[in-house]
Coordinates of C-alpha atoms in Angstrom, one line a residue:
X1 CA 143.9 147.7 43.0
X2 CA 141.8 144.7 42.1
X3 CA 140.1 143.4 45.4
X4 CA 139.2 139.7 45.8
X5 CA 137.0 139.2 48.8
X6 CA 137.2 135.5 49.7
X7 CA 134.3 133.5 51.3
X8 CA 134.7 132.3 54.9
X9 CA 135.9 128.9 55.8
X10 CA 136.8 126.7 52.8
X11 CA 134.7 128.5 50.2
X12 CA 136.2 128.6 46.7
X13 CA 134.1 131.6 45.7
X14 CA 135.5 135.2 45.6
X15 CA 133.9 138.5 44.8
X16 CA 135.8 140.9 42.4
X17 CA 135.9 144.5 43.1
X18 CA 138.2 147.5 43.1
X19 CA 139.8 149.2 46.2
X20 CA 142.9 150.5 47.8
X21 CA 143.3 153.0 50.6
X22 CA 143.4 156.3 48.6
X23 CA 140.9 154.9 46.0
X24 CA 138.4 154.1 48.8
X25 CA 138.7 157.6 50.1
X26 CA 138.2 159.1 46.7
X27 CA 135.1 157.0 46.0
X28 CA 133.4 157.9 49.4
X29 CA 134.5 161.5 49.2
X30 CA 132.9 161.9 45.8
X31 CA 129.7 160.3 46.9
X32 CA 129.5 162.6 49.9
X33 CA 130.4 165.8 47.9
X34 CA 128.4 165.1 44.8
X35 CA 128.7 167.9 42.3
X36 CA 130.0 170.4 44.8
X37 CA 133.6 169.4 44.1
X38 CA 135.8 167.5 41.6
X39 CA 137.6 164.5 42.9
X40 CA 140.4 163.1 40.8
X41 CA 142.5 159.9 41.2
X42 CA 146.1 159.8 40.0
X43 CA 147.9 156.5 39.5
X44 CA 149.5 154.2 36.8
X45 CA 147.5 151.3 35.4
X46 CA 148.2 148.7 32.8
X47 CA 146.5 148.1 29.5
X48 CA 144.9 144.9 30.6
X49 CA 141.2 144.1 30.9
X50 CA 141.1 144.6 34.7
X51 CA 142.8 148.0 34.4
X52 CA 140.1 149.0 31.9
X53 CA 137.4 147.7 34.3
X54 CA 138.9 149.8 37.1
X55 CA 138.8 153.0 35.0
X56 CA 135.2 152.2 34.0
X57 CA 134.5 151.8 37.7
X58 CA 136.0 155.2 38.5
X59 CA 133.9 156.8 35.8
X60 CA 130.8 155.2 37.2
X61 CA 131.6 157.0 40.5
X62 CA 132.1 160.3 38.6
X63 CA 135.8 160.4 39.6
X64 CA 138.1 162.3 37.2
X65 CA 140.7 160.0 35.6
X66 CA 142.5 162.5 33.4
X67 CA 145.7 162.2 35.4
X68 CA 145.9 158.4 35.2
X69 CA 148.8 157.2 33.0
X70 CA 149.3 153.7 31.5
X71 CA 152.0 151.2 31.4
X72 CA 152.5 148.9 28.4
X73 CA 154.3 146.2 30.3
X74 CA 152.8 146.2 33.8
X75 CA 149.4 145.3 35.2
X76 CA 147.1 146.6 37.9
X77 CA 147.9 145.4 41.5
X78 CA 145.8 142.8 43.2
X79 CA 145.0 141.8 46.7
X80 CA 142.7 139.3 48.5
X81 CA 140.9 139.7 51.8
X82 CA 139.8 137.0 54.3
X83 CA 137.6 138.2 57.1
X84 CA 137.0 136.5 60.4
X85 CA 133.8 136.4 62.5
X86 CA 134.7 139.6 64.3
X87 CA 135.2 141.6 61.1
X88 CA 138.9 141.6 61.3
X89 CA 140.6 141.0 58.0
X90 CA 143.8 139.5 56.6
X91 CA 145.4 140.6 53.4
X92 CA 147.4 138.8 50.7
X93 CA 149.0 141.1 48.1
X94 CA 150.2 140.6 44.5
X95 CA 151.7 144.0 43.6
X96 CA 155.4 143.8 43.4
X97 CA 155.3 144.4 39.7
X98 CA 152.1 146.5 39.6
X99 CA 152.0 149.5 37.3
X100 CA 151.4 151.9 40.2
X101 CA 155.0 151.4 41.3
X102 CA 156.1 153.4 38.4
X103 CA 154.1 156.5 39.4
X104 CA 155.7 159.8 38.5
X105 CA 158.7 158.0 37.0
X106 CA 160.1 159.0 33.5
X107 CA 163.2 158.0 31.6
X108 CA 165.4 160.8 33.2
X109 CA 163.8 162.6 36.1
X110 CA 160.6 162.3 38.1
X111 CA 157.6 164.2 36.7
X112 CA 155.1 165.5 39.4
X113 CA 153.5 168.1 37.1
X114 CA 150.1 166.4 37.3
X115 CA 149.8 167.5 40.8
X116 CA 150.2 171.3 40.1
X117 CA 146.5 172.3 39.6
X118 CA 144.9 170.6 42.6
X119 CA 143.8 172.6 45.6
X120 CA 144.1 169.5 48.0
X121 CA 146.4 166.5 47.6
X122 CA 145.7 163.3 49.6
X123 CA 148.2 160.6 49.9
X124 CA 149.1 157.7 52.3
X125 CA 152.2 155.9 53.5
X126 CA 151.2 153.1 51.1
X127 CA 151.6 155.6 48.3
X128 CA 155.1 156.3 49.5
X129 CA 156.0 152.7 50.3
X130 CA 155.5 151.4 46.8
X131 CA 157.7 154.0 45.2
X132 CA 161.5 153.8 45.0
X133 CA 163.3 155.7 47.8
X134 CA 164.6 158.5 45.6
X135 CA 161.1 159.2 44.2
X136 CA 159.6 159.2 47.6
X137 CA 162.1 161.9 48.7
X138 CA 161.6 163.9 45.5
X139 CA 157.8 163.7 45.9
X140 CA 157.9 165.0 49.5
X141 CA 160.1 167.9 48.4
X142 CA 157.8 168.7 45.5
X143 CA 154.8 168.7 47.8
X144 CA 156.6 171.0 50.2
X145 CA 157.2 173.4 47.3
X146 CA 153.5 173.2 46.2
X147 CA 152.5 174.2 49.8
X148 CA 154.7 177.2 49.8
X149 CA 154.2 178.4 46.2
X150 CA 150.5 177.5 45.6
X151 CA 149.1 177.1 49.0
X152 CA 148.2 173.5 48.2
X153 CA 146.8 171.6 51.2
X154 CA 148.5 168.2 51.9
X155 CA 146.5 165.5 53.6
X156 CA 148.3 162.5 54.8
X157 CA 147.4 159.1 56.4
X158 CA 150.1 157.0 57.7
X159 CA 148.8 153.6 56.7
X160 CA 151.7 151.4 57.7
X161 CA 152.2 148.1 56.0
X162 CA 155.4 146.6 57.2
X163 CA 155.9 144.3 54.2
X164 CA 155.9 147.2 51.7
X165 CA 158.9 148.8 53.3
X166 CA 162.6 147.8 52.9
X167 CA 163.0 148.5 56.7
X168 CA 161.2 149.9 59.7
X169 CA 163.8 152.6 59.8
X170 CA 163.0 153.7 56.3
X171 CA 159.3 153.8 57.1
X172 CA 160.0 155.8 60.2
X173 CA 162.2 158.3 58.5
X174 CA 159.9 158.7 55.4
X175 CA 156.6 159.0 57.4
X176 CA 158.2 161.5 59.8
X177 CA 159.2 163.6 56.8
X178 CA 155.7 163.3 55.5
X179 CA 154.2 164.5 58.7
X180 CA 156.4 167.6 58.6
X181 CA 154.8 168.8 55.3
X182 CA 151.2 167.9 56.2
X183 CA 148.4 170.3 56.6
X184 CA 145.6 167.8 57.6
X185 CA 146.8 164.8 59.5
X186 CA 144.7 161.6 59.5
X187 CA 146.7 159.0 61.3
X188 CA 145.3 155.9 63.2
X189 CA 146.6 155.1 66.7
X190 CA 147.3 151.5 65.6
X191 CA 149.5 152.5 62.7
X192 CA 151.5 155.1 64.7
X193 CA 152.0 152.7 67.6
X194 CA 153.1 149.8 65.3
X195 CA 155.6 151.9 63.6
X196 CA 156.9 154.2 66.4
X197 CA 156.3 151.9 69.4
X198 CA 154.5 154.7 71.3
X199 CA 153.6 153.6 74.9
X200 CA 150.1 155.3 74.8
X201 CA 148.0 157.8 73.0
X202 CA 149.6 160.7 74.8
X203 CA 153.0 159.7 73.4
X204 CA 151.5 159.5 69.9
X205 CA 149.9 162.9 70.3
X206 CA 153.1 164.5 71.7
X207 CA 155.1 163.2 68.8
X208 CA 152.6 164.4 66.2
X209 CA 152.6 167.8 67.8
X210 CA 156.4 167.9 67.5
X211 CA 156.1 167.5 63.8
X212 CA 154.1 170.8 63.7
X213 CA 150.6 169.2 63.2
X214 CA 147.7 171.4 64.2
X215 CA 144.9 170.1 62.2
X216 CA 143.3 166.7 61.7
X217 CA 142.1 163.6 63.7
X218 CA 143.7 160.7 65.4
X219 CA 141.6 157.6 64.5
X220 CA 140.9 155.2 67.3
X221 CA 138.4 152.7 66.0
X222 CA 135.3 152.2 68.1
X223 CA 136.6 154.7 70.7
X224 CA 136.0 157.4 68.2
X225 CA 138.4 160.1 66.8
X226 CA 140.5 162.5 68.8
X227 CA 140.8 166.0 67.5
X228 CA 144.3 167.2 66.6
X229 CA 143.1 170.8 67.0
X230 CA 142.5 172.9 70.1
X231 CA 145.4 171.5 72.0
X232 CA 144.5 167.9 71.2
X233 CA 141.3 167.8 73.4
X234 CA 139.2 164.8 73.3
X235 CA 136.3 165.0 70.8
X236 CA 132.9 166.0 72.3
X237 CA 130.5 163.1 72.8
X238 CA 128.4 163.9 69.8
X239 CA 131.4 163.6 67.6
X240 CA 132.1 160.0 68.7
X241 CA 128.5 158.8 69.0
X242 CA 128.1 155.3 67.7
X243 CA 124.6 153.9 67.1
X244 CA 123.7 151.1 69.5
X245 CA 122.5 148.8 66.8
X246 CA 125.5 149.0 64.5
X247 CA 127.3 145.9 63.4
X248 CA 130.8 145.1 62.3
X249 CA 131.0 143.1 59.1
X250 CA 134.3 144.2 57.5
X251 CA 136.7 146.8 58.8
X252 CA 138.7 146.9 55.6
X253 CA 137.9 150.6 54.7
X254 CA 137.2 151.9 58.1
X255 CA 140.0 154.5 58.2
X256 CA 139.7 155.3 54.5
X257 CA 136.0 156.1 54.8
X258 CA 136.6 158.1 57.9
X259 CA 139.0 160.2 56.0
X260 CA 136.3 160.8 53.3
X261 CA 133.7 161.8 55.8
X262 CA 136.1 164.2 57.6
X263 CA 137.3 165.8 54.5
X264 CA 133.9 166.2 52.9
X265 CA 132.7 168.1 56.0
X266 CA 135.7 170.5 55.8
X267 CA 135.3 171.1 52.1
X268 CA 131.7 172.0 52.8
X269 CA 132.7 174.5 55.4
X270 CA 131.9 172.6 58.5
X271 CA 133.9 172.9 61.7
X272 CA 136.4 170.5 63.2
X273 CA 133.8 168.9 65.5
X274 CA 131.3 168.4 62.7
X275 CA 134.1 166.9 60.6
X276 CA 134.9 164.4 63.3
X277 CA 131.3 163.4 63.5
X278 CA 131.0 163.1 59.8
X279 CA 134.1 160.9 59.6
X280 CA 133.1 158.6 62.3
X281 CA 129.5 158.1 61.0
X282 CA 130.7 157.5 57.5
X283 CA 133.1 154.7 58.8
X284 CA 130.2 153.1 60.9
X285 CA 128.1 152.9 57.7
X286 CA 130.9 151.3 55.7
X287 CA 132.0 148.7 58.2
X288 CA 128.5 147.2 58.3
X289 CA 129.1 145.9 54.8
X290 CA 131.5 143.4 53.2
X291 CA 134.3 144.7 51.1
X292 CA 136.1 148.0 51.0
X293 CA 133.5 149.9 48.8
X294 CA 129.8 149.6 49.5
X295 CA 128.0 149.1 46.2
X296 CA 126.4 152.3 44.9
X297 CA 122.9 151.0 45.0
X298 CA 123.3 149.9 48.7
X299 CA 125.0 153.2 49.6
X300 CA 122.0 155.2 48.4
X301 CA 119.8 153.3 50.8
X302 CA 121.9 154.0 53.8

C-alpha cells in the first residue's frame, strides 16, 4: 500500500512511502537475509504511477516481483498514519476498491498456482480480510493441501483490523481456521485479546495450543515475546532484552519487523531462543524511526 505519514498537530505536510504488514515483513526479511534466500511478494497492483513506484521500491529492496499481477481498472491501496507523542498511531484507510482485493481471482475459479513453488508462505489476517469470503476459504484449503503434498511451511500473523471484516464472528471463524493450518504462529497478544476476548495471556496460550500450534512466538510488545514451543515457557531473559537507551518513535511496524527478525533467524538455522531475540531486537530498531519501513541508508547505519 501507499503510506502517507502525517506530521503532528496541524501540519499540512505528509511523507510518501510504501508499507503494509506483509510488505513490511518482506522488506526487513530480505534486508536481514541478504543473498542467502529469495524473498518474493505476491499481490495485485494497478497500472497507475503509484503502483509503478511501489514495484520500483520492491526492486530496490531486491524483492522478487514475478508473482505480482496487475489490474487495468483498480489502483493500489492507500493509508495515512498519525502518531501521538507516545509513538502510538492511528490509521485512516482508502482501500475498498484496491487492486489487492482481487488477489487470486479469475473469471471462473480462483487461481492459487503462484504459491506452488515456495518453501515458506507468509500471510496475515489482513490478507484474508480483504478477500471475498469464498476466496478466503478456498485459499485456506489450498494452503492445507500444499502443506500435505509439498511440505510447504505456512506462517500466519493474526493482525486483526475490525473495520476490514464483515463481522467479528467471521473474523473469529476465519482466523481460527487459519491457525489450524499454521506451522509457525506469530500472533500478538493484543490482536488475539481484541478478537477472542481472552481474559489473560494464559487463556490465549491455551486456545492457541488447542489449535495444534507448537512453533512460533506470542508478541507482547515491550514485555518481550513468549515462546510457543517447549510447553509455552517464558522466553529466557536474553531473548527479551531491551536496550536501556532505546526510544519509541513509531510502533507502526513493530510486529511486522519482529516477524522478519524471527523468521530470518530460523531460515539461517538458529534455534527458537535465538529467533525470539532476533525478532525482538529487530523490532526495537524499527520503532525508533518514523514510518513502517526505515530508509535503506539509515538501516545500514543501525
